[in-house]
Coordinates of C-alpha atoms in Angstrom, one line a residue:
M11 CA 18.8 -52.9 85.4
T12 CA 21.4 -53.5 82.9
Q13 CA 18.9 -53.9 80.2
T14 CA 17.0 -50.9 81.3
S15 CA 20.1 -48.7 81.3
E16 CA 21.2 -49.9 77.9
A17 CA 17.7 -49.4 76.3
A18 CA 17.2 -45.9 77.8
P19 CA 19.3 -44.0 75.2
A20 CA 17.1 -45.1 72.4
P21 CA 14.3 -42.6 73.1
E22 CA 16.8 -39.8 73.6
D23 CA 18.3 -40.6 70.2
S24 CA 14.9 -40.6 68.6
R25 CA 14.1 -37.2 70.1
A26 CA 17.5 -35.8 68.9
T27 CA 17.1 -37.3 65.5
P28 CA 13.5 -37.3 64.3
P29 CA 12.5 -39.7 61.6
T30 CA 13.5 -38.6 58.2
R31 CA 10.8 -37.8 55.6
P32 CA 11.0 -38.1 51.8
T33 CA 12.4 -34.8 50.5
R34 CA 11.9 -33.1 47.2
P35 CA 15.0 -32.5 45.0
I36 CA 16.2 -28.9 45.4
R37 CA 15.8 -27.0 42.2
P38 CA 18.2 -24.2 41.4
T39 CA 16.7 -20.7 41.4
V40 CA 16.1 -19.6 37.9
R41 CA 16.0 -15.9 37.1
H42 CA 14.4 -14.9 33.9
R43 CA 16.4 -12.0 32.7
I44 CA 15.5 -9.8 29.7
H45 CA 17.9 -10.3 26.9
R46 CA 20.3 -7.4 26.3
A47 CA 19.1 -7.3 22.7
W48 CA 15.8 -5.8 23.8
F49 CA 17.6 -3.0 25.6
V50 CA 19.6 -2.2 22.5
A51 CA 16.4 -2.3 20.4
A52 CA 14.8 0.2 22.9
V53 CA 17.8 2.6 22.7
T54 CA 17.6 2.3 18.9
F55 CA 13.9 3.1 19.0
V56 CA 14.5 6.2 21.2
T57 CA 17.3 7.3 18.9
I58 CA 15.2 7.1 15.8
I59 CA 12.4 9.0 17.5
G60 CA 14.7 11.9 18.4
A61 CA 16.0 12.0 14.8
A62 CA 12.5 11.8 13.4
A63 CA 11.9 15.4 14.6
F64 CA 13.6 16.8 11.5
R65 CA 11.3 14.7 9.2
S66 CA 8.3 16.3 10.7
L67 CA 9.4 19.8 9.7
P68 CA 9.7 20.1 5.9
G69 CA 6.0 20.1 5.1
L70 CA 5.5 22.9 7.7
L71 CA 8.2 25.1 6.2
I72 CA 6.9 25.4 2.6
D73 CA 4.3 28.1 3.2
P74 CA 6.3 30.1 5.8
L75 CA 9.4 30.2 3.7
H76 CA 7.4 31.1 0.6
Q77 CA 5.8 34.0 2.5
E78 CA 9.0 35.3 4.1
F79 CA 11.5 35.0 1.4
H80 CA 9.2 34.8 -1.7
W81 CA 10.9 31.6 -2.9
S82 CA 8.8 29.5 -5.1
R83 CA 7.4 26.2 -3.8
G84 CA 9.5 24.5 -6.4
T85 CA 12.7 26.0 -5.0
I86 CA 11.8 25.1 -1.4
S87 CA 10.8 21.6 -2.6
A88 CA 14.2 21.2 -4.3
A89 CA 15.9 21.5 -0.9
V90 CA 13.5 18.9 0.5
S91 CA 14.1 16.7 -2.5
L92 CA 17.9 16.9 -2.0
N93 CA 17.4 16.0 1.6
L94 CA 15.3 12.9 0.7
A95 CA 17.7 11.8 -2.0
L96 CA 20.8 12.0 0.2
Y97 CA 18.8 10.3 3.0
G98 CA 18.6 7.3 0.7
L99 CA 21.9 7.5 -1.1
T100 CA 23.9 7.7 2.1
A101 CA 22.2 4.7 3.7
P102 CA 24.2 1.9 2.0
F103 CA 27.5 3.6 2.8
A104 CA 26.3 4.1 6.4
A105 CA 25.7 0.4 6.8
A106 CA 29.2 -0.3 5.6
L107 CA 30.6 2.4 7.9
M108 CA 28.8 0.7 10.8
D109 CA 30.7 -2.5 10.0
R110 CA 34.0 -0.5 9.9
F111 CA 33.7 1.9 12.8
G112 CA 30.7 0.6 14.9
I113 CA 27.1 1.6 15.3
R114 CA 27.7 4.0 18.2
R115 CA 30.2 6.3 16.5
V116 CA 28.3 6.5 13.2
V117 CA 25.0 7.3 14.8
A118 CA 26.4 9.8 17.3
V119 CA 28.2 11.8 14.5
A120 CA 25.0 11.6 12.3
L121 CA 22.9 13.1 15.0
T122 CA 25.4 15.9 15.5
V123 CA 25.4 16.7 11.8
I124 CA 21.6 16.9 11.8
A125 CA 21.6 19.2 14.8
V126 CA 24.2 21.5 13.1
G127 CA 22.3 21.6 9.8
S128 CA 19.0 22.4 11.3
G129 CA 20.4 25.0 13.7
L130 CA 22.2 26.9 10.9
T131 CA 19.0 27.4 9.0
V132 CA 18.0 30.1 11.5
W133 CA 20.5 32.5 9.9
M134 CA 19.9 31.7 6.3
T135 CA 18.9 34.5 3.9
A136 CA 19.3 32.9 0.4
A137 CA 17.9 29.7 -1.2
W138 CA 21.3 28.1 -1.7
Q139 CA 21.7 28.2 2.1
L140 CA 18.5 26.2 2.5
L141 CA 19.9 23.7 0.0
L142 CA 23.2 23.5 2.0
C143 CA 21.8 23.3 5.5
W144 CA 18.5 21.4 5.1
G145 CA 19.3 19.6 1.9
L146 CA 23.0 18.6 2.2
L147 CA 23.8 18.5 6.0
V148 CA 20.5 17.2 7.3
G149 CA 20.3 14.8 4.4
L150 CA 23.7 13.3 5.0
G151 CA 23.1 13.1 8.7
S152 CA 19.7 11.5 8.4
G153 CA 20.9 9.1 5.8
S154 CA 23.7 7.9 8.0
M155 CA 21.1 6.6 10.5
A156 CA 18.3 5.7 8.2
L157 CA 16.5 2.3 8.1
A158 CA 19.9 0.7 7.4
F159 CA 20.6 1.5 11.1
A160 CA 17.5 -0.5 12.1
A161 CA 18.5 -3.3 9.7
T162 CA 22.1 -3.5 11.1
V163 CA 20.9 -3.6 14.7
T164 CA 18.3 -6.3 13.9
N165 CA 20.8 -8.5 11.9
R166 CA 23.5 -8.3 14.7
W167 CA 21.3 -8.7 17.8
F168 CA 18.5 -11.0 16.7
T169 CA 18.2 -14.4 15.0
E170 CA 14.5 -14.7 16.0
R171 CA 11.7 -12.2 15.9
K172 CA 13.5 -10.2 13.2
G173 CA 10.3 -9.2 11.4
L174 CA 8.7 -8.0 14.7
V175 CA 11.8 -6.0 15.7
T176 CA 12.1 -4.5 12.2
G177 CA 8.5 -3.4 12.4
I178 CA 9.0 -1.8 15.9
L179 CA 12.1 0.1 14.9
T180 CA 10.5 1.2 11.6
A181 CA 7.5 2.5 13.6
A182 CA 9.9 4.6 15.7
S183 CA 10.1 7.2 12.9
A184 CA 6.3 7.5 12.9
S185 CA 6.3 7.7 16.7
G186 CA 8.7 10.7 16.4
Q187 CA 6.4 12.2 13.9
L188 CA 3.5 11.7 16.3
I189 CA 5.4 13.4 19.1
F190 CA 6.9 16.3 17.3
L191 CA 4.5 17.2 14.5
P192 CA 1.7 18.8 16.6
L193 CA 4.4 20.6 18.7
L194 CA 6.3 21.9 15.6
S195 CA 3.1 23.0 13.9
W196 CA 2.1 25.0 16.9
I197 CA 5.5 26.6 17.2
V198 CA 5.5 27.5 13.5
T199 CA 2.0 29.0 13.8
E200 CA 2.6 30.9 17.0
H201 CA 6.3 31.7 17.0
S202 CA 7.5 31.4 13.3
W203 CA 9.6 28.7 11.8
R204 CA 13.0 29.5 13.4
P205 CA 12.1 28.3 16.9
A206 CA 10.8 25.1 15.3
A207 CA 14.2 24.6 13.6
V208 CA 16.0 25.1 16.9
T209 CA 13.7 22.6 18.5
V210 CA 14.7 20.0 15.9
S211 CA 18.4 20.7 16.5
L212 CA 18.0 20.3 20.3
A213 CA 16.0 17.1 19.9
A214 CA 18.8 15.5 17.8
L215 CA 21.5 16.6 20.3
A216 CA 19.5 15.3 23.3
V217 CA 19.7 11.8 21.9
V218 CA 23.5 11.7 21.5
P219 CA 24.3 10.8 25.2
F220 CA 21.8 7.9 25.1
V221 CA 23.5 6.5 22.0
W222 CA 27.1 6.8 23.4
L223 CA 26.4 5.5 26.8
L224 CA 23.8 2.8 26.2
L225 CA 24.1 1.5 22.6
R226 CA 26.5 -1.5 22.0
D227 CA 27.7 -2.6 18.6
H228 CA 27.6 -6.3 19.0
P229 CA 26.3 -9.0 21.4
A230 CA 29.9 -10.2 21.9
D231 CA 30.7 -6.8 23.5
V232 CA 28.6 -7.8 26.5
G233 CA 29.4 -11.5 26.3
Q234 CA 26.0 -12.6 25.1
K235 CA 24.6 -14.5 22.2
P236 CA 22.2 -12.8 19.7
Y237 CA 18.6 -13.2 20.8
G238 CA 17.4 -16.7 19.7
A239 CA 20.8 -18.0 18.8
T240 CA 22.0 -21.4 20.0
E241 CA 25.7 -20.6 19.9
F242 CA 27.9 -17.7 20.8
V243 CA 28.7 -15.4 17.9
P244 CA 32.2 -13.8 18.1
K245 CA 32.4 -10.2 17.1
P246 CA 33.8 -9.9 13.5
E247 CA 36.9 -7.8 12.8
P248 CA 36.2 -4.3 11.5
V249 CA 35.6 -4.4 7.7
R250 CA 37.9 -2.1 5.9
G251 CA 37.1 -0.4 2.6
A252 CA 33.5 0.4 3.6
A253 CA 32.8 2.5 0.5
R254 CA 34.3 -0.1 -1.8
R255 CA 32.3 -2.8 -0.2
A256 CA 29.0 -0.8 -0.6
V257 CA 29.7 -0.2 -4.3
N258 CA 30.8 -3.9 -4.9
V259 CA 27.6 -5.1 -3.3
L260 CA 25.6 -2.8 -5.5
L261 CA 27.4 -3.9 -8.6
S262 CA 26.7 -7.5 -7.7
A263 CA 23.0 -6.8 -6.9
V264 CA 22.2 -5.0 -10.1
R265 CA 23.0 -8.1 -12.0
T266 CA 20.0 -9.8 -10.4
G267 CA 16.4 -9.3 -11.3
P268 CA 14.9 -9.2 -7.8
F269 CA 17.0 -6.1 -7.0
W270 CA 15.4 -4.1 -9.7
L271 CA 11.9 -5.2 -8.7
L272 CA 12.6 -4.4 -5.0
A273 CA 14.2 -1.1 -5.9
G274 CA 11.5 -0.1 -8.3
S275 CA 8.6 -1.0 -6.0
F276 CA 10.3 0.7 -3.0
A277 CA 10.9 3.9 -5.1
I278 CA 7.1 4.0 -5.6
C279 CA 6.7 3.5 -1.9
G280 CA 8.8 6.5 -1.2
A281 CA 7.1 8.6 -3.8
S282 CA 3.7 7.9 -2.3
T283 CA 4.7 8.5 1.3
N284 CA 7.7 10.7 2.1
G285 CA 7.7 12.5 -1.2
L286 CA 4.0 13.2 -1.5
V287 CA 2.0 12.9 1.7
Q288 CA 4.6 13.8 4.2
T289 CA 5.9 16.8 2.2
H290 CA 2.7 18.1 0.5
F291 CA -0.3 17.0 2.6
V292 CA -0.2 20.0 4.9
P293 CA 0.1 22.7 2.2
A294 CA -2.5 20.8 0.0
A295 CA -4.9 20.8 2.9
H296 CA -4.2 24.4 3.6
D297 CA -5.0 25.2 -0.1
H298 CA -8.5 24.0 0.8
D299 CA -8.6 26.4 3.8
M300 CA -7.9 23.8 6.4
P301 CA -5.8 25.3 9.3
V302 CA -2.2 24.3 9.4
T303 CA -2.5 22.9 12.9
A304 CA -5.5 20.8 11.9
A305 CA -3.7 19.4 8.9
A306 CA -0.5 18.7 10.9
S307 CA -2.6 16.9 13.5
L308 CA -4.1 14.7 10.8
L309 CA -0.6 13.9 9.7
A310 CA 0.4 13.1 13.2
V311 CA -2.6 10.7 13.5
I312 CA -1.2 8.9 10.5
G313 CA 1.9 8.4 12.7
V314 CA -0.3 6.8 15.4
F315 CA -1.8 4.2 13.1
D316 CA 1.6 3.8 11.3
V317 CA 3.0 2.4 14.6
V318 CA 0.2 -0.1 14.8
G319 CA 0.4 -1.0 11.1
T320 CA 4.2 -1.4 11.0
V321 CA 4.4 -3.5 14.1
A322 CA 1.6 -5.7 12.8
S323 CA 3.3 -5.9 9.5
G324 CA 6.5 -7.2 11.2
W325 CA 4.4 -9.8 13.0
F326 CA 2.7 -10.8 9.7
T327 CA 6.1 -11.0 8.0
D328 CA 7.3 -13.7 10.4
R329 CA 4.3 -15.8 9.5
F330 CA 3.1 -15.0 5.9
E331 CA 4.6 -14.7 2.4
P332 CA 6.2 -11.2 2.2
R333 CA 5.4 -10.9 -1.6
R334 CA 1.7 -11.2 -1.0
L335 CA 1.8 -8.8 1.9
L336 CA 3.5 -6.2 -0.2
A337 CA 1.0 -6.7 -3.0
V338 CA -1.9 -6.1 -0.6
Y339 CA -0.2 -3.0 0.9
Y340 CA 0.5 -1.3 -2.4
A341 CA -2.9 -2.1 -3.9
L342 CA -4.7 -0.6 -0.8
R343 CA -2.5 2.4 -0.8
G344 CA -3.1 3.2 -4.4
I345 CA -6.9 3.0 -4.0
S346 CA -6.8 5.3 -1.0
L347 CA -4.7 8.0 -2.9
L348 CA -7.2 8.0 -5.7
F349 CA -9.9 9.2 -3.3
L350 CA -7.9 11.8 -1.4
P351 CA -8.5 14.8 -3.7
M352 CA -12.3 14.4 -3.1
L353 CA -11.7 14.3 0.7
L354 CA -9.8 17.6 1.2
H355 CA -12.1 20.1 2.9
P356 CA -11.8 23.2 5.2
T357 CA -12.9 21.1 8.2
V358 CA -12.1 17.6 9.4
H359 CA -14.9 15.2 8.5
P360 CA -15.5 11.5 8.9
P361 CA -14.4 10.4 5.4
M362 CA -11.1 12.2 5.9
I363 CA -10.6 10.5 9.3
L364 CA -11.3 7.2 7.6
F365 CA -8.6 7.9 5.0
I366 CA -6.1 9.0 7.7
V367 CA -6.6 5.7 9.6
F368 CA -6.5 3.6 6.5
Y369 CA -3.4 5.3 5.1
G370 CA -1.7 5.3 8.4
L371 CA -1.9 1.6 8.8
D372 CA -0.2 1.2 5.4
W373 CA 2.3 4.0 5.6
V374 CA 5.6 2.1 6.1
A375 CA 4.1 -1.4 6.6
T376 CA 6.1 -2.2 3.4
V377 CA 9.4 -2.1 5.2
P378 CA 9.4 -5.4 7.1
P379 CA 8.4 -7.6 4.1
T380 CA 10.8 -5.7 1.8
L381 CA 13.7 -6.3 4.3
A382 CA 12.7 -9.9 4.6
L383 CA 12.9 -10.3 0.8
C384 CA 16.4 -8.7 0.9
R385 CA 17.5 -11.2 3.5
E386 CA 16.1 -14.1 1.5
Q387 CA 17.7 -13.0 -1.7
Y388 CA 21.1 -11.6 -0.5
G389 CA 21.9 -13.2 2.9
E390 CA 24.7 -11.5 4.9
D391 CA 24.9 -8.6 2.4
S392 CA 21.2 -7.9 3.0
A393 CA 21.7 -4.8 5.2
I394 CA 23.8 -3.1 2.5
V395 CA 21.5 -4.3 -0.3
F396 CA 18.6 -2.9 1.7
G397 CA 20.5 0.3 2.0
W398 CA 20.5 0.6 -1.8
V399 CA 16.9 -0.4 -2.0
L400 CA 16.2 2.4 0.5
A401 CA 18.2 4.7 -1.7
S402 CA 15.7 4.0 -4.5
H403 CA 12.9 4.7 -2.0
Q404 CA 14.3 8.1 -1.3
V405 CA 15.1 8.9 -4.9
G406 CA 11.4 8.3 -5.7
A407 CA 10.4 10.4 -2.7
A408 CA 12.8 13.2 -3.8
L409 CA 11.5 13.2 -7.4
V410 CA 7.8 13.5 -6.3
A411 CA 8.6 16.0 -3.6
F412 CA 10.1 18.3 -6.3
L413 CA 7.5 17.6 -9.0
G414 CA 4.7 18.1 -6.4
G415 CA 5.9 21.6 -5.7
V416 CA 6.4 22.3 -9.4
A417 CA 2.9 21.0 -10.2
R418 CA 1.4 23.2 -7.5
D419 CA 3.2 26.3 -9.0
R420 CA 2.1 25.5 -12.5
L421 CA -1.4 24.0 -12.1
G422 CA -2.5 25.6 -8.8
S423 CA -3.4 22.1 -7.4
Y424 CA -2.0 18.8 -6.3
D425 CA -4.7 16.7 -7.8
V426 CA -2.7 15.4 -10.7
V427 CA 0.1 14.2 -8.3
W428 CA -2.4 12.3 -6.1
Y429 CA -3.8 10.4 -9.1
A430 CA -0.4 9.7 -10.6
S431 CA 0.8 8.2 -7.3
G432 CA -2.2 6.0 -7.1
A433 CA -1.5 4.6 -10.6
L434 CA 2.2 4.0 -9.6
C435 CA 1.1 2.0 -6.6
A436 CA -0.8 -0.3 -8.9
A437 CA 2.4 -0.9 -10.9
A438 CA 4.3 -1.6 -7.6
T439 CA 1.7 -4.3 -6.8
L440 CA 2.5 -6.1 -10.0
M441 CA 6.3 -5.8 -9.5
V442 CA 6.4 -7.5 -6.1
L443 CA 4.2 -10.4 -7.3
V444 CA 6.8 -11.4 -9.9
I445 CA 9.7 -11.7 -7.5
R446 CA 10.8 -15.3 -7.4
R447 CA 11.3 -17.1 -4.2
R448 CA 14.8 -18.1 -3.3
R449 CA 16.5 -20.1 -0.5
P450 CA 19.1 -18.3 1.6
T451 CA 22.6 -18.6 0.2
A452 CA 26.1 -17.4 1.0
P453 CA 26.8 -13.7 0.9
L454 CA 26.3 -12.1 -2.5
T455 CA 29.8 -10.7 -2.5
A456 CA 31.3 -14.1 -1.8
T457 CA 29.5 -15.8 -4.7
V458 CA 29.5 -13.0 -7.3
S459 CA 32.2 -10.5 -6.3
P460 CA 35.0 -12.1 -4.3
A461 CA 36.9 -8.8 -4.2
A462 CA 34.2 -7.2 -2.2
A463 CA 34.4 -9.8 0.6

């Protein structure tokens, strides 16, 4: 009995505590969160889209302003030319201002200036007012958030996928053109040019709250590392003397051969895109009896394929030699421009559609490899150097925008300008091929101009 009473608890214990089984180690729950850098890139994309509305309008204004005020096309093109020149010349100072005051403040003020300049054109009665509002104000505002804006965001928030992000942000301008150009052309045709100018003004103002509430200047502001970085990067102190730094970087860069090759080739890029096609394609097509809405829709289709081409170019830039990419882009662009005068027709036909697709893929595909070469050659000063290279892009665009209008007034045709631009693209092909490869070094201002640092 004693043995039985002592052995009885064993089954009770076994029922209370079942035999243990081998257990798997408990793994901590891993949440894959999207890096904040992609949200900043998305806000930047939307911001550039909103600001791109004004870039869709100049080509649509040439004929309406000529008919209402009897201003020559050369005079109207001069305002567009001033706009394009300031767009480029302001960019390097804007990059330095972003280092000093932050991206949010500079971009918010720039959008407001664009809105004011576009809105004031509604009351203009003289050509000098067009130069002041559309040329000066809109030019300064747009230049303050030009491609240097995209370059600054990319450099601060990304250490990987820079080429892809540059392509996406560059394509934002074309996306804005895609969204606004058909709408603005319809407004100009049905309701005159003034409501179109007001639409541009409202579009720029609508983006300001997004910039102020959602955009952040640096990953350290939200306690994160740049995308792809292995170590935390502290936010640098505000850089004083923004204008002096921009000038010092320029003075250092002009002593190097690659700067002149990059600036010269990019000037031709601007001449053959913003200055020529974006400004004069619609009036040139209208000269061949194509309806304005049809011509504007073709220009918008260029924007569709520009998005594809630019994003693809960013992807290629991460994987292939940027010099060779640029050479291919410029050569193909030049060939396409030589055929354009033969394709203009009262109706849209398959060869013209083929040109639009081909040209759209090449429109600003040059930006990612050009920015990559600036990074390779000039290191931490690359955003400001690229701003000056962009300035040459816009100076080339401004020159051809003006000369295109003068050529149309004097010759009654744009044909000479198309052929000349095709020849210039061949020269750009040769220029980019002779740029020598260079390993990344210390900032240019630190090695050449200590006073600028």
